[in-house]
Short mmCIF file of N, CA, C and O and ligand atoms in Angstrom, two decimals:
data_model
loop_
_atom_site.label_atom_id
_atom_site.label_comp_id
_atom_site.label_asym_id
_atom_site.label_seq_id
_atom_site.Cartn_x
_atom_site.Cartn_y
_atom_site.Cartn_z
N MET A 1 -21.17 -16.59 34.19
CA MET A 1 -20.23 -17.44 34.26
C MET A 1 -18.82 -17.80 32.77
O MET A 1 -20.11 -18.31 32.46
N LYS A 2 -18.21 -17.36 32.74
CA LYS A 2 -17.63 -17.26 31.15
C LYS A 2 -16.21 -18.87 30.96
O LYS A 2 -15.74 -18.72 32.95
N ALA A 3 -16.07 -19.60 29.95
CA ALA A 3 -15.46 -20.07 29.96
C ALA A 3 -14.17 -19.93 29.72
O ALA A 3 -14.27 -18.49 29.36
N ILE A 4 -13.33 -20.89 30.51
CA ILE A 4 -11.74 -20.48 30.13
C ILE A 4 -11.63 -21.58 28.66
O ILE A 4 -11.99 -22.62 28.72
N LYS A 5 -10.37 -20.50 27.95
CA LYS A 5 -10.02 -21.24 26.98
C LYS A 5 -9.01 -21.57 27.54
O LYS A 5 -8.20 -20.98 28.23
N SER A 6 -8.59 -22.95 26.52
CA SER A 6 -7.68 -23.37 26.57
C SER A 6 -7.13 -24.81 26.11
O SER A 6 -8.01 -25.08 25.07
N CYS A 7 -5.75 -25.59 25.64
CA CYS A 7 -5.57 -25.75 24.29
C CYS A 7 -5.54 -27.46 25.04
O CYS A 7 -5.90 -27.85 26.32
N VAL A 8 -7.13 -28.77 24.61
CA VAL A 8 -6.73 -29.54 25.31
C VAL A 8 -6.48 -30.73 24.31
O VAL A 8 -7.06 -32.59 24.68
N ASN A 9 -5.33 -30.40 23.99
CA ASN A 9 -4.10 -31.22 23.46
C ASN A 9 -2.99 -32.14 25.03
O ASN A 9 -3.04 -31.52 25.15
N LYS A 10 -3.92 -33.16 24.47
CA LYS A 10 -3.24 -33.87 26.13
C LYS A 10 -1.77 -34.01 26.51
O LYS A 10 -1.13 -34.49 27.03
N GLU A 11 -0.79 -34.36 25.46
CA GLU A 11 0.34 -33.89 25.27
C GLU A 11 1.00 -32.46 25.24
O GLU A 11 2.49 -32.17 25.13
N CYS A 12 0.46 -31.46 25.24
CA CYS A 12 1.52 -30.30 24.74
C CYS A 12 0.81 -29.28 26.36
O CYS A 12 0.25 -30.03 27.52
N ASN A 13 2.20 -28.90 26.60
CA ASN A 13 2.15 -27.86 27.64
C ASN A 13 0.82 -27.11 28.82
O ASN A 13 1.08 -27.27 29.92
N SER A 14 0.23 -26.68 27.13
CA SER A 14 -0.81 -25.83 27.50
C SER A 14 -1.64 -27.13 28.49
O SER A 14 -2.73 -26.27 29.51
N TYR A 15 -2.44 -28.42 27.97
CA TYR A 15 -3.46 -28.85 29.58
C TYR A 15 -2.52 -29.51 29.88
O TYR A 15 -3.14 -29.21 31.09
N ILE A 16 -1.26 -29.79 30.33
CA ILE A 16 0.10 -30.41 31.24
C ILE A 16 -0.61 -28.60 32.71
O ILE A 16 -1.36 -29.87 33.82
N HIS A 17 -0.44 -28.44 32.00
CA HIS A 17 0.32 -27.26 33.28
C HIS A 17 -1.72 -26.26 32.90
O HIS A 17 -1.49 -24.82 34.06
N LYS A 18 -2.13 -26.94 32.86
CA LYS A 18 -3.87 -25.50 32.64
C LYS A 18 -4.03 -24.43 32.04
O LYS A 18 -4.22 -23.88 32.88
N MET A 19 -3.21 -23.49 30.90
CA MET A 19 -2.76 -22.48 30.68
C MET A 19 -4.14 -22.07 29.95
O MET A 19 -4.97 -22.67 29.73
N LYS A 20 -4.52 -20.82 30.75
CA LYS A 20 -5.63 -20.00 30.40
C LYS A 20 -5.71 -19.02 28.90
O LYS A 20 -4.27 -18.92 29.28
N TYR A 21 -6.71 -19.57 27.69
CA TYR A 21 -6.48 -18.28 26.81
C TYR A 21 -7.10 -17.31 26.92
O TYR A 21 -8.44 -17.31 27.37
N LYS A 22 -6.82 -16.27 25.76
CA LYS A 22 -7.65 -14.49 26.39
C LYS A 22 -8.38 -15.62 24.73
O LYS A 22 -8.15 -16.23 24.06
N ASP A 23 -9.07 -14.49 24.87
CA ASP A 23 -10.42 -14.35 23.75
C ASP A 23 -10.22 -14.30 22.35
O ASP A 23 -9.92 -14.80 21.64
N GLU A 24 -8.78 -13.77 22.23
CA GLU A 24 -8.36 -13.30 21.12
C GLU A 24 -7.29 -14.58 20.25
O GLU A 24 -6.57 -14.67 19.75
N TYR A 25 -7.05 -15.22 21.16
CA TYR A 25 -6.24 -16.48 20.82
C TYR A 25 -7.53 -17.52 19.94
O TYR A 25 -8.54 -18.08 20.52
N VAL A 26 -7.10 -18.02 19.02
CA VAL A 26 -7.38 -19.07 18.45
C VAL A 26 -6.68 -20.09 18.74
O VAL A 26 -7.63 -21.77 18.74
N TYR A 27 -5.49 -20.12 18.43
CA TYR A 27 -4.32 -20.93 17.66
C TYR A 27 -3.37 -21.59 19.34
O TYR A 27 -3.10 -20.15 19.78
N CYS A 28 -3.24 -23.22 19.90
CA CYS A 28 -1.96 -23.29 21.07
C CYS A 28 -0.53 -22.97 21.43
O CYS A 28 -0.28 -22.99 19.52
N PRO A 29 -0.50 -21.96 21.48
CA PRO A 29 1.53 -21.26 20.89
C PRO A 29 1.83 -22.61 21.36
O PRO A 29 2.50 -22.06 20.37
N PHE A 30 1.47 -23.36 21.84
CA PHE A 30 2.84 -24.55 22.22
C PHE A 30 2.88 -25.39 20.92
O PHE A 30 3.63 -25.63 20.39
N CYS A 31 2.19 -25.42 20.85
CA CYS A 31 1.08 -27.23 19.16
C CYS A 31 0.65 -26.49 18.75
O CYS A 31 0.85 -27.43 17.53
N GLY A 32 -0.10 -25.94 18.28
CA GLY A 32 -0.43 -25.13 17.26
C GLY A 32 -2.07 -25.76 16.89
O GLY A 32 -2.79 -25.00 15.89
N GLU A 33 -2.29 -26.61 18.22
CA GLU A 33 -4.15 -27.07 17.62
C GLU A 33 -5.10 -26.07 18.50
O GLU A 33 -4.02 -25.16 18.16
N LYS A 34 -5.66 -26.11 17.84
CA LYS A 34 -7.47 -25.47 17.68
C LYS A 34 -7.33 -25.10 19.62
O LYS A 34 -7.29 -25.76 19.28
N LEU A 35 -7.59 -24.55 20.14
CA LEU A 35 -7.95 -23.62 21.32
C LEU A 35 -9.64 -23.76 21.49
O LEU A 35 -10.40 -23.33 20.45
N PHE A 36 -9.82 -24.37 22.95
CA PHE A 36 -11.41 -24.47 23.20
C PHE A 36 -11.43 -24.11 24.16
O PHE A 36 -10.76 -23.81 25.06
N TYR A 37 -13.25 -23.77 24.44
CA TYR A 37 -13.41 -23.81 25.93
C TYR A 37 -13.19 -24.88 26.40
O TYR A 37 -14.11 -25.46 26.25
N VAL A 38 -12.75 -24.62 27.61
CA VAL A 38 -12.75 -25.64 28.56
C VAL A 38 -13.33 -25.89 29.51
O VAL A 38 -14.03 -24.38 30.65
N CYS A 39 -14.58 -26.56 30.75
CA CYS A 39 -14.99 -26.71 31.57
C CYS A 39 -13.33 -26.81 32.92
O CYS A 39 -12.09 -27.62 32.76
N ALA A 40 -14.11 -25.67 33.39
CA ALA A 40 -12.97 -24.89 34.63
C ALA A 40 -12.15 -26.27 36.17
O ALA A 40 -11.37 -26.56 36.16
N ASP A 41 -13.39 -27.12 36.09
CA ASP A 41 -13.02 -28.37 36.42
C ASP A 41 -12.21 -29.66 36.03
O ASP A 41 -11.66 -29.60 36.44
N CYS A 42 -13.19 -30.87 34.67
CA CYS A 42 -12.29 -31.17 34.21
C CYS A 42 -11.77 -31.07 33.48
O CYS A 42 -10.96 -31.56 32.28
N TRP A 43 -11.88 -30.19 32.99
CA TRP A 43 -10.83 -29.43 31.28
C TRP A 43 -11.37 -30.18 30.20
O TRP A 43 -10.95 -30.31 29.05
N MET A 44 -12.56 -30.79 29.63
CA MET A 44 -13.06 -31.29 28.82
C MET A 44 -14.14 -30.04 28.17
O MET A 44 -14.01 -28.85 28.42
N PRO A 45 -13.45 -30.23 27.23
CA PRO A 45 -14.26 -29.26 26.26
C PRO A 45 -15.46 -28.94 26.15
O PRO A 45 -16.39 -30.34 26.67
N LEU A 46 -15.62 -28.21 25.56
CA LEU A 46 -17.66 -27.13 25.61
C LEU A 46 -17.94 -26.79 24.64
O LEU A 46 -16.90 -26.35 23.91
N ASP A 47 -18.92 -27.09 24.42
CA ASP A 47 -19.53 -26.51 23.12
C ASP A 47 -20.59 -25.04 23.26
O ASP A 47 -20.75 -25.47 21.84
N HIS A 48 -19.53 -24.92 24.32
CA HIS A 48 -20.50 -23.57 24.49
C HIS A 48 -19.41 -22.39 25.40
O HIS A 48 -18.30 -22.93 25.72
N SER A 49 -19.30 -21.08 25.18
CA SER A 49 -18.68 -20.14 26.19
C SER A 49 -19.51 -19.98 27.42
O SER A 49 -19.02 -18.70 27.87
N THR A 50 -20.79 -19.59 26.95
CA THR A 50 -20.97 -19.53 29.03
C THR A 50 -21.68 -19.28 30.06
O THR A 50 -21.29 -18.97 30.99
N GLU A 51 -20.96 -20.69 29.80
CA GLU A 51 -20.91 -21.60 31.24
C GLU A 51 -19.89 -22.28 31.74
O GLU A 51 -18.23 -22.01 31.00
N LYS A 52 -19.32 -21.62 32.61
CA LYS A 52 -17.96 -22.02 33.29
C LYS A 52 -17.47 -23.21 33.54
O LYS A 52 -15.92 -24.06 33.08
N PHE A 53 -18.49 -24.49 33.54
CA PHE A 53 -18.46 -25.62 33.66
C PHE A 53 -19.07 -27.02 32.94
O PHE A 53 -20.45 -25.46 32.65
N CYS A 54 -18.87 -27.53 32.61
CA CYS A 54 -19.94 -28.84 31.93
C CYS A 54 -21.47 -28.75 33.28
O CYS A 54 -21.22 -29.17 33.91
N PRO A 55 -22.07 -29.19 31.60
CA PRO A 55 -23.02 -29.27 33.23
C PRO A 55 -22.89 -30.80 33.96
O PRO A 55 -23.43 -30.95 34.43
N ASP A 56 -21.83 -32.19 33.55
CA ASP A 56 -21.42 -32.76 35.29
C ASP A 56 -21.08 -32.23 36.18
O ASP A 56 -21.94 -32.26 36.90
N CYS A 57 -20.34 -31.00 35.69
CA CYS A 57 -19.46 -30.49 36.70
C CYS A 57 -20.06 -29.95 37.37
O CYS A 57 -20.23 -29.57 38.34
N GLN A 58 -20.92 -28.59 36.96
CA GLN A 58 -22.26 -27.57 37.26
C GLN A 58 -22.78 -28.73 38.13
O GLN A 58 -23.93 -28.51 39.24
N LYS A 59 -23.58 -29.86 37.83
CA LYS A 59 -24.48 -30.83 38.48
C LYS A 59 -24.05 -31.18 39.88
O LYS A 59 -24.67 -31.04 40.63
N LYS A 60 -22.80 -31.32 40.05
CA LYS A 60 -21.93 -31.82 41.14
C LYS A 60 -21.76 -30.60 41.26
O LYS A 60 -22.01 -31.60 43.08
N ARG A 61 -21.81 -29.57 41.17
CA ARG A 61 -21.40 -28.43 42.61
C ARG A 61 -22.54 -27.92 42.73
O ARG A 61 -22.74 -27.75 44.08
N THR A 62 -23.82 -28.13 42.41
CA THR A 62 -25.01 -28.17 42.90
C THR A 62 -25.30 -28.60 44.13
O THR A 62 -26.07 -28.57 45.44
N ASP A 63 -25.27 -29.98 43.54
CA ASP A 63 -25.43 -31.30 44.67
C ASP A 63 -24.42 -31.20 45.73
O ASP A 63 -24.99 -31.10 46.20
N LYS A 64 -22.99 -31.11 45.17
CA LYS A 64 -22.56 -30.30 46.93
C LYS A 64 -23.12 -29.34 47.46
O LYS A 64 -23.55 -29.33 48.57
N LYS A 65 -23.54 -28.15 47.15
CA LYS A 65 -23.74 -26.89 47.66
C LYS A 65 -25.49 -27.78 47.93
O LYS A 65 -25.70 -27.26 49.15
N GLU A 66 -25.50 -28.37 47.78
CA GLU A 66 -27.49 -28.44 48.42
C GLU A 66 -26.80 -30.00 50.01
O GLU A 66 -27.72 -29.23 51.10
N GLU A 67 -26.58 -30.81 49.21
CA GLU A 67 -26.37 -31.62 50.32
C GLU A 67 -24.70 -30.59 51.76
O GLU A 67 -25.56 -31.00 53.06
N ASN A 68 -24.40 -29.23 51.29
CA ASN A 68 -23.36 -28.95 52.19
C ASN A 68 -25.35 -27.72 52.87
O ASN A 68 -25.03 -27.75 54.13
N GLN A 69 -25.71 -27.20 52.22
CA GLN A 69 -26.49 -26.76 52.80
C GLN A 69 -27.52 -27.96 54.59
O GLN A 69 -28.13 -27.51 55.60
N GLN A 70 -28.17 -28.79 53.60
CA GLN A 70 -28.47 -30.02 54.09
C GLN A 70 -27.81 -30.29 55.79
O GLN A 70 -28.63 -30.75 56.41
N LYS A 71 -26.51 -31.15 55.55
CA LYS A 71 -25.77 -31.26 56.44
C LYS A 71 -25.79 -29.54 57.64
O LYS A 71 -25.76 -29.27 58.46
N MET A 72 -25.54 -28.95 56.85
CA MET A 72 -25.40 -27.40 57.87
C MET A 72 -27.01 -26.90 58.28
O MET A 72 -27.49 -27.07 59.72
N MET A 73 -28.63 -27.60 57.81
CA MET A 73 -29.64 -27.78 59.01
C MET A 73 -29.74 -28.84 59.78
O MET A 73 -29.83 -28.43 60.72
N ASP A 74 -29.10 -29.56 59.04
CA ASP A 74 -28.72 -30.82 60.43
C ASP A 74 -27.64 -30.79 61.09
O ASP A 74 -28.40 -31.06 62.80
N LYS A 75 -27.17 -30.22 61.30
CA LYS A 75 -26.12 -29.61 62.84
C LYS A 75 -27.36 -28.73 63.49
O LYS A 75 -27.20 -29.25 64.04
N SER A 76 -28.32 -27.71 63.24
CA SER A 76 -28.76 -27.37 63.13
C SER A 76 -30.13 -27.28 63.75
O SER A 76 -30.34 -27.19 65.76
N VAL A 77 -30.16 -28.52 63.53
CA VAL A 77 -31.46 -29.62 64.28
C VAL A 77 -30.95 -29.97 65.29
O VAL A 77 -31.62 -30.25 66.64
N LYS A 78 -29.67 -30.94 65.59
CA LYS A 78 -29.51 -31.87 66.44
C LYS A 78 -28.73 -29.81 67.07
O LYS A 78 -29.12 -30.53 68.65
N ALA A 79 -28.35 -28.93 67.34
CA ALA A 79 -28.07 -27.90 67.74
C ALA A 79 -28.84 -27.39 69.20
O ALA A 79 -29.32 -28.20 70.11
N ALA A 80 -30.60 -27.82 68.77
CA ALA A 80 -31.86 -26.94 68.60
C ALA A 80 -32.28 -27.95 69.31
O ALA A 80 -32.50 -28.08 70.40
N LYS A 81 -32.06 -29.55 69.70
CA LYS A 81 -32.20 -30.31 69.56
C LYS A 81 -31.61 -30.74 71.94
O LYS A 81 -32.00 -31.02 72.54
N ALA A 82 -30.43 -30.19 71.04
CA ALA A 82 -28.92 -30.86 71.86
C ALA A 82 -29.54 -28.97 73.41
O ALA A 82 -30.00 -29.80 74.58
N VAL A 83 -29.90 -28.12 73.32
CA VAL A 83 -30.79 -26.83 73.88
C VAL A 83 -31.67 -27.60 74.28
O VAL A 83 -32.27 -27.34 75.56
N GLY A 84 -33.12 -27.87 73.52
CA GLY A 84 -33.92 -28.86 74.36
C GLY A 84 -33.50 -29.96 75.59
O GLY A 84 -33.90 -29.47 76.64
N THR A 85 -32.78 -30.81 74.94
CA THR A 85 -32.44 -31.39 76.01
C THR A 85 -32.01 -31.09 77.33
O THR A 85 -32.52 -31.17 78.56
N VAL A 86 -31.26 -29.56 76.69
CA VAL A 86 -30.77 -29.03 78.49
C VAL A 86 -32.05 -28.79 79.36
O VAL A 86 -31.84 -28.46 80.74
N ALA A 87 -33.15 -28.09 78.72
CA ALA A 87 -33.64 -26.99 78.68
C ALA A 87 -34.54 -28.67 79.81
O ALA A 87 -35.18 -28.04 80.64
N ALA A 88 -34.99 -29.73 78.92
CA ALA A 88 -35.54 -30.36 79.86
C ALA A 88 -35.33 -30.18 80.87
O ALA A 88 -35.90 -30.58 82.14
N VAL A 89 -33.74 -30.54 80.57
CA VAL A 89 -32.86 -31.18 82.34
C VAL A 89 -33.18 -30.28 83.16
O VAL A 89 -32.91 -30.86 84.09
N VAL A 90 -33.05 -28.44 83.22
CA VAL A 90 -33.03 -27.86 84.10
C VAL A 90 -34.45 -27.69 84.37
O VAL A 90 -35.37 -27.82 85.40
N GLY A 91 -36.03 -28.29 83.81
CA GLY A 91 -36.87 -27.70 83.80
C GLY A 91 -36.68 -29.29 85.43
O GLY A 91 -37.35 -28.52 86.35
N GLY A 92 -36.73 -29.88 85.31
CA GLY A 92 -36.28 -31.14 85.98
C GLY A 92 -36.15 -30.84 87.06
O GLY A 92 -36.60 -31.39 88.49
N VAL A 93 -34.58 -30.26 87.07
CA VAL A 93 -34.14 -30.08 88.41
C VAL A 93 -35.12 -29.17 89.65
O VAL A 93 -34.96 -29.23 90.49
N VAL A 94 -35.45 -27.77 88.50
CA VAL A 94 -36.43 -27.43 89.19
C VAL A 94 -37.47 -27.72 89.75
O VAL A 94 -37.69 -28.04 91.12
N LYS A 95 -38.09 -29.03 88.99
CA LYS A 95 -38.89 -29.48 89.43
C LYS A 95 -38.78 -30.07 90.89
O LYS A 95 -39.56 -29.54 91.77
N ASN A 96 -37.59 -31.17 90.97
CA ASN A 96 -37.27 -31.14 91.61
C ASN A 96 -36.96 -31.22 93.14
O ASN A 96 -37.57 -30.90 94.29
N GLY A 97 -36.47 -28.88 92.72
CA GLY A 97 -35.98 -28.25 93.96
C GLY A 97 -37.62 -28.38 94.31
O GLY A 97 -37.77 -28.18 95.49
N LYS A 98 -38.57 -28.08 93.57
CA LYS A 98 -39.95 -27.81 94.44
C LYS A 98 -40.52 -28.83 95.17
O LYS A 98 -40.80 -28.68 96.66
N ASP A 99 -40.73 -29.35 94.25
CA ASP A 99 -41.07 -30.52 95.94
C ASP A 99 -40.00 -31.25 96.56
O ASP A 99 -40.35 -30.88 98.08
N ILE A 100 -38.75 -30.57 96.41
CA ILE A 100 -37.93 -30.53 97.90
C ILE A 100 -38.60 -29.48 98.95
O ILE A 100 -38.90 -29.84 99.74
N ILE A 101 -38.79 -28.08 98.13
CA ILE A 101 -39.21 -27.55 98.66
C ILE A 101 -40.09 -27.99 99.85
O ILE A 101 -40.72 -27.61 101.49
N LYS A 102 -41.05 -28.74 98.94
CA LYS A 102 -43.04 -29.59 99.68
C LYS A 102 -42.27 -29.85 100.82
O LYS A 102 -42.92 -29.83 102.16
N ILE A 103 -41.51 -30.80 100.18
CA ILE A 103 -40.37 -31.50 101.74
C ILE A 103 -40.39 -31.71 102.87
O ILE A 103 -41.10 -31.52 104.02
N VAL A 104 -39.97 -29.91 102.10
CA VAL A 104 -39.00 -29.34 103.66
C VAL A 104 -40.22 -28.51 105.02
O VAL A 104 -40.42 -29.10 105.96
N LYS A 105 -41.38 -28.02 103.84
CA LYS A 105 -42.07 -27.17 104.43
C LYS A 105 -43.70 -28.07 105.43
O LYS A 105 -44.04 -27.87 106.27
N LYS A 106 -42.99 -29.89 104.91
CA LYS A 106 -43.96 -30.79 105.55
C LYS A 106 -43.22 -30.67 107.29
O LYS A 106 -43.77 -31.09 108.13
ZN1 ZN B 1 -1.35 -26.76 22.88
ZN1 ZN B 2 -16.45 -30.64 33.57
#
């Protein structure tokens, strides 16, 4: 993913409104400062233009993704456990039912 180019002058409208510029732009049309490739998340200047996020935000995003995956796993485990409980209960009922039949036969 490619980085976003923008102005990093905090006083500048481009920065405040998080305006994005095309690669052809070298200087900010508002304040005249040099444009930088910035992180799409924290808007910090990047030293490269190939990644959309800075290493910190990239890491945060991967962590979040893993966390979500973990949550999904937990959910499915819980769901499986819940199903197991239901099956156990049903099994118990059937067993008791058989016992009742036995009692009735006697
Ligand atoms: Zn500017
Ligand atoms: Zn960042």
